[in-house]
Each structure stands twice: as structure tokens, then as C-alpha cells.
Amino acid sequence: MGEDGFSDALDHPPGQGDGFVDSPSPDPNAYALRVKGDSMHPAIRHGSFVVVEPNGRCMPGEYVVIALVDGRKMVKEL
């Protein structure tokens, strides 16, 4: 989710999705993104999974998901 900022949401019922990412989180709204492309290489590589905790507290140096008013979404370093 680099400059182009497009993502595909695969909203499947639990157990019916594209797979499972075993990463415990205290955030009940946590979800995972599978990275396609190398815009964040070498920090985040193509095929990696990024766990997003929307209710978490953002800290400088962490990667965050941002949504722009035009609908684009990106992963950036805060």
C-alpha cells in the first residue's frame, strides 16, 4: 500500500477466509494485511503479513495504516 494506495478487503466470515495469521492481540478489531509489492522493501517485504491493531496507541517509529480523504490507504512509518 504505497503511493498508489489500493487494497483489497476480503471480508470473510470467521473460518472462511484466505487463511489464518496466528498473532495474539489485545485489540478485538485487529486484522492482518498481506503485502503485495516492494514499496516498503526492505522493512516490509512482498508476501509478508502486517498485523494492524486499530485501537492501539501509535508510537514514533512504528508502521501505521493511514486512510486519505480520497479513499487511498497506505502503510507508512510514523
GROMACS .gro file of N, CA and C in nm:
model
  234
    1MET      N    1   0.085  -0.118   0.000
    1MET     CA    2   0.000   0.000   0.000
    1MET      C    3   0.089   0.124   0.000
    2GLY      N    4   0.154   0.143  -0.108
    2GLY     CA    5   0.242   0.257  -0.122
    2GLY      C    6   0.169   0.376  -0.180
    3GLU      N    7   0.235   0.448  -0.266
    3GLU     CA    8   0.180   0.572  -0.322
    3GLU      C    9   0.046   0.549  -0.392
    4ASP      N   10   0.031   0.435  -0.461
    4ASP     CA   11  -0.097   0.407  -0.528
    4ASP      C   12  -0.208   0.384  -0.426
    5GLY      N   13  -0.176   0.323  -0.315
    5GLY     CA   14  -0.266   0.312  -0.201
    5GLY      C   15  -0.390   0.230  -0.218
    6PHE      N   16  -0.386   0.127  -0.301
    6PHE     CA   17  -0.505   0.046  -0.319
    6PHE      C   18  -0.493  -0.084  -0.242
    7SER      N   19  -0.603  -0.129  -0.186
    7SER     CA   20  -0.603  -0.255  -0.113
    7SER      C   21  -0.733  -0.327  -0.143
    8ASP      N   22  -0.729  -0.459  -0.128
    8ASP     CA   23  -0.849  -0.541  -0.145
    8ASP      C   24  -0.892  -0.592  -0.009
    9ALA      N   25  -1.016  -0.565   0.028
    9ALA     CA   26  -1.069  -0.616   0.155
    9ALA      C   27  -1.136  -0.749   0.128
   10LEU      N   28  -1.092  -0.851   0.199
   10LEU     CA   29  -1.152  -0.983   0.188
   10LEU      C   30  -1.226  -1.010   0.317
   11ASP      N   31  -1.349  -0.960   0.325
   11ASP     CA   32  -1.429  -0.973   0.447
   11ASP      C   33  -1.503  -1.106   0.446
   12HIS      N   34  -1.436  -1.207   0.498
   12HIS     CA   35  -1.495  -1.340   0.505
   12HIS      C   36  -1.542  -1.366   0.647
   13PRO      N   37  -1.645  -1.448   0.664
   13PRO     CA   38  -1.685  -1.491   0.799
   13PRO      C   39  -1.570  -1.567   0.865
   14PRO      N   40  -1.561  -1.566   0.998
   14PRO     CA   41  -1.454  -1.639   1.066
   14PRO      C   42  -1.445  -1.783   1.019
   15GLY      N   43  -1.324  -1.825   0.989
   15GLY     CA   44  -1.301  -1.962   0.943
   15GLY      C   45  -1.322  -1.983   0.795
   16GLN      N   46  -1.367  -1.881   0.722
   16GLN     CA   47  -1.398  -1.896   0.580
   16GLN      C   48  -1.308  -1.810   0.492
   17GLY      N   49  -1.204  -1.753   0.547
   17GLY     CA   50  -1.122  -1.658   0.473
   17GLY      C   51  -1.009  -1.722   0.395
   18ASP      N   52  -0.912  -1.638   0.367
   18ASP     CA   53  -0.799  -1.674   0.284
   18ASP      C   54  -0.686  -1.736   0.365
   19GLY      N   55  -0.708  -1.757   0.494
   19GLY     CA   56  -0.604  -1.814   0.579
   19GLY      C   57  -0.617  -1.762   0.721
   20PHE      N   58  -0.516  -1.790   0.801
   20PHE     CA   59  -0.519  -1.753   0.941
   20PHE      C   60  -0.380  -1.705   0.980
   21VAL      N   61  -0.371  -1.593   1.048
   21VAL     CA   62  -0.244  -1.541   1.098
   21VAL      C   63  -0.247  -1.557   1.249
   22ASP      N   64  -0.157  -1.640   1.302
   22ASP     CA   65  -0.152  -1.666   1.446
   22ASP      C   66  -0.066  -1.560   1.512
   23SER      N   67  -0.130  -1.451   1.552
   23SER     CA   68  -0.061  -1.341   1.618
   23SER      C   69  -0.156  -1.283   1.723
   24PRO      N   70  -0.147  -1.333   1.846
   24PRO     CA   71  -0.239  -1.285   1.951
   24PRO      C   72  -0.230  -1.133   1.967
   25SER      N   73  -0.346  -1.072   1.990
   25SER     CA   74  -0.353  -0.927   2.005
   25SER      C   75  -0.460  -0.893   2.109
   26PRO      N   76  -0.432  -0.793   2.192
   26PRO     CA   77  -0.536  -0.749   2.286
   26PRO      C   78  -0.646  -0.667   2.219
   27ASP      N   79  -0.624  -0.629   2.093
   27ASP     CA   80  -0.721  -0.547   2.020
   27ASP      C   81  -0.826  -0.636   1.954
   28PRO      N   82  -0.953  -0.625   1.994
   28PRO     CA   83  -1.056  -0.710   1.935
   28PRO      C   84  -1.083  -0.680   1.788
   29ASN      N   85  -1.035  -0.565   1.739
   29ASN     CA   86  -1.055  -0.527   1.599
   29ASN      C   87  -0.931  -0.550   1.514
   30ALA      N   88  -0.833  -0.623   1.565
   30ALA     CA   89  -0.709  -0.648   1.492
   30ALA      C   90  -0.738  -0.729   1.366
   31TYR      N   91  -0.658  -0.703   1.262
   31TYR     CA   92  -0.668  -0.778   1.137
   31TYR      C   93  -0.531  -0.782   1.073
   32ALA      N   94  -0.515  -0.866   0.974
   32ALA     CA   95  -0.387  -0.880   0.905
   32ALA      C   96  -0.400  -0.839   0.760
   33LEU      N   97  -0.292  -0.782   0.708
   33LEU     CA   98  -0.281  -0.747   0.567
   33LEU      C   99  -0.169  -0.830   0.506
   34ARG      N  100  -0.190  -0.882   0.387
   34ARG     CA  101  -0.082  -0.948   0.315
   34ARG      C  102  -0.025  -0.847   0.216
   35VAL      N  103   0.104  -0.828   0.223
   35VAL     CA  104   0.172  -0.726   0.142
   35VAL      C  105   0.197  -0.779   0.001
   36LYS      N  106   0.161  -0.699  -0.097
   36LYS     CA  107   0.192  -0.728  -0.237
   36LYS      C  108   0.271  -0.610  -0.291
   37GLY      N  109   0.388  -0.637  -0.343
   37GLY     CA  110   0.473  -0.532  -0.396
   37GLY      C  111   0.587  -0.501  -0.300
   38ASP      N  112   0.679  -0.418  -0.347
   38ASP     CA  113   0.800  -0.389  -0.271
   38ASP      C  114   0.817  -0.242  -0.235
   39SER      N  115   0.708  -0.166  -0.223
   39SER     CA  116   0.721  -0.023  -0.195
   39SER      C  117   0.779   0.005  -0.057
   40MET      N  118   0.769  -0.091   0.037
   40MET     CA  119   0.823  -0.073   0.172
   40MET      C  120   0.950  -0.157   0.193
   41HIS      N  121   1.002  -0.219   0.088
   41HIS     CA  122   1.122  -0.302   0.096
   41HIS      C  123   1.241  -0.216   0.139
   42PRO      N  124   1.327  -0.258   0.227
   42PRO     CA  125   1.340  -0.391   0.284
   42PRO      C  126   1.266  -0.408   0.416
   43ALA      N  127   1.205  -0.303   0.470
   43ALA     CA  128   1.139  -0.313   0.602
   43ALA      C  129   1.023  -0.411   0.599
   44ILE      N  130   0.939  -0.402   0.497
   44ILE     CA  131   0.825  -0.492   0.481
   44ILE      C  132   0.835  -0.549   0.340
   45ARG      N  133   0.844  -0.679   0.330
   45ARG     CA  134   0.869  -0.743   0.202
   45ARG      C  135   0.742  -0.801   0.140
   46HIS      N  136   0.745  -0.814   0.009
   46HIS     CA  137   0.636  -0.876  -0.066
   46HIS      C  138   0.604  -1.013  -0.006
   47GLY      N  139   0.477  -1.040   0.019
   47GLY     CA  140   0.433  -1.167   0.074
   47GLY      C  141   0.425  -1.170   0.226
   48SER      N  142   0.480  -1.069   0.292
   48SER     CA  143   0.474  -1.063   0.438
   48SER      C  144   0.333  -1.031   0.485
   49PHE      N  145   0.307  -1.059   0.612
   49PHE     CA  146   0.181  -1.020   0.673
   49PHE      C  147   0.208  -0.908   0.772
   50VAL      N  148   0.119  -0.811   0.776
   50VAL     CA  149   0.125  -0.699   0.869
   50VAL      C  150   0.000  -0.708   0.956
   51VAL      N  151   0.018  -0.715   1.088
   51VAL     CA  152  -0.095  -0.718   1.180
   51VAL      C  153  -0.127  -0.574   1.219
   52VAL      N  154  -0.252  -0.535   1.199
   52VAL     CA  155  -0.298  -0.398   1.227
   52VAL      C  156  -0.385  -0.402   1.352
   53GLU      N  157  -0.354  -0.314   1.447
   53GLU     CA  158  -0.432  -0.301   1.569
   53GLU      C  159  -0.492  -0.160   1.572
   54PRO      N  160  -0.613  -0.143   1.517
   54PRO     CA  161  -0.671  -0.009   1.503
   54PRO      C  162  -0.696   0.065   1.634
   55ASN      N  163  -0.706  -0.007   1.745
   55ASN     CA  164  -0.730   0.057   1.873
   55ASN      C  165  -0.601   0.079   1.952
   56GLY      N  166  -0.487   0.045   1.892
   56GLY     CA  167  -0.359   0.060   1.960
   56GLY      C  168  -0.312   0.204   1.963
   57ARG      N  169  -0.218   0.230   2.049
   57ARG     CA  170  -0.159   0.364   2.059
   57ARG      C  171  -0.039   0.371   1.966
   58CYS      N  172  -0.034   0.472   1.881
   58CYS     CA  173   0.074   0.488   1.785
   58CYS      C  174   0.196   0.550   1.853
   59MET      N  175   0.312   0.494   1.822
   59MET     CA  176   0.438   0.543   1.876
   59MET      C  177   0.531   0.579   1.761
   60PRO      N  178   0.612   0.685   1.776
   60PRO     CA  179   0.708   0.721   1.671
   60PRO      C  180   0.796   0.602   1.633
   61GLY      N  181   0.817   0.584   1.505
   61GLY     CA  182   0.899   0.475   1.454
   61GLY      C  183   0.820   0.352   1.416
   62GLU      N  184   0.695   0.341   1.460
   62GLU     CA  185   0.612   0.227   1.424
   62GLU      C  186   0.550   0.248   1.286
   63TYR      N  187   0.505   0.139   1.227
   63TYR     CA  188   0.434   0.147   1.100
   63TYR      C  189   0.285   0.160   1.129
   64VAL      N  190   0.219   0.248   1.056
   64VAL     CA  191   0.078   0.274   1.076
   64VAL      C  192   0.006   0.265   0.942
   65VAL      N  193  -0.124   0.234   0.948
   65VAL     CA  194  -0.209   0.236   0.829
   65VAL      C  195  -0.283   0.369   0.832
   66ILE      N  196  -0.273   0.443   0.723
   66ILE     CA  197  -0.344   0.570   0.714
   66ILE      C  198  -0.445   0.564   0.600
   67ALA      N  199  -0.555   0.636   0.616
   67ALA     CA  200  -0.657   0.646   0.512
   67ALA      C  201  -0.670   0.793   0.474
   68LEU      N  202  -0.655   0.822   0.346
   68LEU     CA  203  -0.667   0.959   0.296
   68LEU      C  204  -0.812   0.989   0.261
   69VAL      N  205  -0.846   1.117   0.254
   69VAL     CA  206  -0.984   1.155   0.225
   69VAL      C  207  -1.030   1.108   0.088
   70ASP      N  208  -0.937   1.083  -0.006
   70ASP     CA  209  -0.977   1.036  -0.138
   70ASP      C  210  -0.995   0.884  -0.144
   71GLY      N  211  -0.982   0.815  -0.027
   71GLY     CA  212  -1.008   0.673  -0.020
   71GLY      C  213  -0.884   0.586  -0.026
   72ARG      N  214  -0.768   0.643  -0.063
   72ARG     CA  215  -0.646   0.564  -0.066
   72ARG      C  216  -0.602   0.530   0.076
   73LYS      N  217  -0.541   0.413   0.090
   73LYS     CA  218  -0.487   0.367   0.219
   73LYS      C  219  -0.342   0.329   0.200
   74MET      N  220  -0.260   0.360   0.300
   74MET     CA  221  -0.117   0.334   0.289
   74MET      C  222  -0.062   0.288   0.423
   75VAL      N  223   0.048   0.213   0.417
   75VAL     CA  224   0.126   0.180   0.536
   75VAL      C  225   0.248   0.271   0.533
   76LYS      N  226   0.270   0.344   0.641
   76LYS     CA  227   0.381   0.439   0.648
   76LYS      C  228   0.447   0.430   0.785
   77GLU      N  229   0.572   0.474   0.793
   77GLU     CA  230   0.640   0.481   0.921
   77GLU      C  231   0.606   0.613   0.987
   78LEU      N  232   0.562   0.605   1.114
   78LEU     CA  233   0.523   0.726   1.187
   78LEU      C  234   0.647   0.798   1.237
   0.00000   0.00000   0.00000
